[in-house]
Amino acid sequence: FPLLARRGNLDLNKRKLQRINSSFKNDFDTTLQALVDRSFAFNDGSGLSALSSDIAITYGLRNHGAHSVSSVSTIWKQFPRIKQSLFNTLFLAAELLY
């Protein structure tokens, strides 16, 4: 994910991904909802661009899916928006990495 963000000149680096991951670990559903709503903010008050949020959503879902089988209400409540974020990340990867 850091390579994709770097190639896309996005405002997402390893430190920010670590902070997002920490937030996911503390409260997955709330973090996912904030990313979907584009309201996620770091401690310094900065946020993420729409495409960076899409990558963060994909990152979080991948990690959650690999380590948990629990149900998350935001996923089914916001499924169309989350699906679009996943497609945006997929298309960005195809465009920049292949």
C-alpha atoms as a PDB file:
ATOM      1  CA  PHE A   1       0.000   0.000   0.000  1.00  0.00           C
ATOM      2  CA  PRO A   2       2.824   2.522   0.660  1.00  0.00           C
ATOM      3  CA  LEU A   3       4.209   1.828  -2.839  1.00  0.00           C
ATOM      4  CA  LEU A   4       0.833   2.504  -4.421  1.00  0.00           C
ATOM      5  CA  ALA A   5       0.439   5.755  -2.485  1.00  0.00           C
ATOM      6  CA  ARG A   6       3.970   6.855  -3.368  1.00  0.00           C
ATOM      7  CA  ARG A   7       3.542   6.089  -7.069  1.00  0.00           C
ATOM      8  CA  GLY A   8       0.271   8.004  -7.052  1.00  0.00           C
ATOM      9  CA  ASN A   9       1.829  10.995  -5.265  1.00  0.00           C
ATOM     10  CA  LEU A  10      -0.768  10.669  -2.537  1.00  0.00           C
ATOM     11  CA  ASP A  11      -0.712  12.074   0.993  1.00  0.00           C
ATOM     12  CA  LEU A  12      -0.318   8.633   2.551  1.00  0.00           C
ATOM     13  CA  ASN A  13       2.974   7.319   3.902  1.00  0.00           C
ATOM     14  CA  LYS A  14       4.065   4.448   6.132  1.00  0.00           C
ATOM     15  CA  ARG A  15       3.693   6.515   9.320  1.00  0.00           C
ATOM     16  CA  LYS A  16       0.132   7.479   8.419  1.00  0.00           C
ATOM     17  CA  LEU A  17      -0.750   3.887   7.527  1.00  0.00           C
ATOM     18  CA  GLN A  18       0.581   2.778  10.915  1.00  0.00           C
ATOM     19  CA  ARG A  19      -1.615   5.378  12.629  1.00  0.00           C
ATOM     20  CA  ILE A  20      -4.637   4.240  10.601  1.00  0.00           C
ATOM     21  CA  ASN A  21      -3.874   0.609  11.452  1.00  0.00           C
ATOM     22  CA  SER A  22      -3.689   1.508  15.136  1.00  0.00           C
ATOM     23  CA  SER A  23      -7.059   3.208  14.867  1.00  0.00           C
ATOM     24  CA  PHE A  24      -8.523   0.150  13.139  1.00  0.00           C
ATOM     25  CA  LYS A  25      -7.197  -2.076  15.931  1.00  0.00           C
ATOM     26  CA  ASN A  26      -8.751   0.157  18.607  1.00  0.00           C
ATOM     27  CA  ASP A  27     -12.172   0.490  16.942  1.00  0.00           C
ATOM     28  CA  PHE A  28     -12.529  -1.007  13.485  1.00  0.00           C
ATOM     29  CA  ASP A  29     -16.124   0.040  12.829  1.00  0.00           C
ATOM     30  CA  THR A  30     -15.683   3.684  13.879  1.00  0.00           C
ATOM     31  CA  THR A  31     -12.450   4.015  11.893  1.00  0.00           C
ATOM     32  CA  LEU A  32     -14.014   2.497   8.803  1.00  0.00           C
ATOM     33  CA  GLN A  33     -17.020   4.818   9.080  1.00  0.00           C
ATOM     34  CA  ALA A  34     -14.729   7.862   9.420  1.00  0.00           C
ATOM     35  CA  LEU A  35     -12.775   6.817   6.332  1.00  0.00           C
ATOM     36  CA  VAL A  36     -15.957   6.214   4.329  1.00  0.00           C
ATOM     37  CA  ASP A  37     -17.295   9.615   5.425  1.00  0.00           C
ATOM     38  CA  ARG A  38     -13.927  11.237   4.637  1.00  0.00           C
ATOM     39  CA  SER A  39     -13.822  12.586   8.187  1.00  0.00           C
ATOM     40  CA  PHE A  40     -10.834  10.586   9.489  1.00  0.00           C
ATOM     41  CA  ALA A  41      -8.268  12.946  11.038  1.00  0.00           C
ATOM     42  CA  PHE A  42      -4.777  12.471  12.400  1.00  0.00           C
ATOM     43  CA  ASN A  43      -3.615  13.933  15.720  1.00  0.00           C
ATOM     44  CA  ASP A  44      -2.394  17.082  13.954  1.00  0.00           C
ATOM     45  CA  GLY A  45      -5.874  17.622  12.484  1.00  0.00           C
ATOM     46  CA  SER A  46      -4.896  16.711   8.931  1.00  0.00           C
ATOM     47  CA  GLY A  47      -7.072  14.349   6.945  1.00  0.00           C
ATOM     48  CA  LEU A  48      -6.765  12.288   3.790  1.00  0.00           C
ATOM     49  CA  SER A  49      -7.621  12.881   0.166  1.00  0.00           C
ATOM     50  CA  ALA A  50     -10.485  10.828  -1.243  1.00  0.00           C
ATOM     51  CA  LEU A  51      -8.135   8.417  -3.012  1.00  0.00           C
ATOM     52  CA  SER A  52      -5.929   8.053   0.073  1.00  0.00           C
ATOM     53  CA  SER A  53      -9.060   7.229   2.073  1.00  0.00           C
ATOM     54  CA  ASP A  54      -9.914   4.580  -0.520  1.00  0.00           C
ATOM     55  CA  ILE A  55      -6.494   2.998  -0.081  1.00  0.00           C
ATOM     56  CA  ALA A  56      -6.837   3.144   3.714  1.00  0.00           C
ATOM     57  CA  ILE A  57     -10.255   1.457   3.504  1.00  0.00           C
ATOM     58  CA  THR A  58      -8.805  -1.302   1.319  1.00  0.00           C
ATOM     59  CA  TYR A  59      -5.844  -1.688   3.698  1.00  0.00           C
ATOM     60  CA  GLY A  60      -8.120  -1.952   6.722  1.00  0.00           C
ATOM     61  CA  LEU A  61     -10.528  -4.396   5.132  1.00  0.00           C
ATOM     62  CA  ARG A  62      -7.684  -6.604   3.934  1.00  0.00           C
ATOM     63  CA  ASN A  63      -6.160  -6.747   7.414  1.00  0.00           C
ATOM     64  CA  HIS A  64      -9.486  -7.243   9.132  1.00  0.00           C
ATOM     65  CA  GLY A  65     -10.493  -9.994   6.730  1.00  0.00           C
ATOM     66  CA  ALA A  66      -7.201 -11.784   7.244  1.00  0.00           C
ATOM     67  CA  HIS A  67      -7.409 -11.765  11.037  1.00  0.00           C
ATOM     68  CA  SER A  68     -11.085 -11.653  11.983  1.00  0.00           C
ATOM     69  CA  VAL A  69     -14.376 -13.232  11.038  1.00  0.00           C
ATOM     70  CA  SER A  70     -16.577 -10.795  12.936  1.00  0.00           C
ATOM     71  CA  SER A  71     -19.453  -8.866  11.412  1.00  0.00           C
ATOM     72  CA  VAL A  72     -19.020  -5.112  10.997  1.00  0.00           C
ATOM     73  CA  SER A  73     -22.165  -3.036  10.609  1.00  0.00           C
ATOM     74  CA  THR A  74     -20.506  -0.284   8.577  1.00  0.00           C
ATOM     75  CA  ILE A  75     -19.655  -2.785   5.853  1.00  0.00           C
ATOM     76  CA  TRP A  76     -23.245  -3.711   5.142  1.00  0.00           C
ATOM     77  CA  LYS A  77     -24.614  -0.229   5.853  1.00  0.00           C
ATOM     78  CA  GLN A  78     -22.126   1.467   3.536  1.00  0.00           C
ATOM     79  CA  PHE A  79     -21.521  -1.370   1.089  1.00  0.00           C
ATOM     80  CA  PRO A  80     -21.942   0.634  -2.174  1.00  0.00           C
ATOM     81  CA  ARG A  81     -19.480   3.289  -1.007  1.00  0.00           C
ATOM     82  CA  ILE A  82     -17.002   0.716   0.302  1.00  0.00           C
ATOM     83  CA  LYS A  83     -17.268  -1.294  -2.915  1.00  0.00           C
ATOM     84  CA  GLN A  84     -16.461   1.865  -4.896  1.00  0.00           C
ATOM     85  CA  SER A  85     -13.418   2.516  -2.689  1.00  0.00           C
ATOM     86  CA  LEU A  86     -12.171  -1.017  -3.336  1.00  0.00           C
ATOM     87  CA  PHE A  87     -12.624  -0.573  -7.084  1.00  0.00           C
ATOM     88  CA  ASN A  88     -10.862   2.813  -6.968  1.00  0.00           C
ATOM     89  CA  THR A  89      -7.871   1.161  -5.295  1.00  0.00           C
ATOM     90  CA  LEU A  90      -7.883  -1.719  -7.773  1.00  0.00           C
ATOM     91  CA  PHE A  91      -8.011   0.614 -10.775  1.00  0.00           C
ATOM     92  CA  LEU A  92      -5.267   2.825  -9.303  1.00  0.00           C
ATOM     93  CA  ALA A  93      -3.053  -0.231  -8.855  1.00  0.00           C
ATOM     94  CA  ALA A  94      -3.688  -1.359 -12.426  1.00  0.00           C
ATOM     95  CA  GLU A  95      -2.959   2.123 -13.752  1.00  0.00           C
ATOM     96  CA  LEU A  96       0.202   2.793 -11.766  1.00  0.00           C
ATOM     97  CA  LEU A  97       1.790  -0.620 -11.271  1.00  0.00           C
ATOM     98  CA  TYR A  98       1.104  -2.464 -14.537  1.00  0.00           C
END
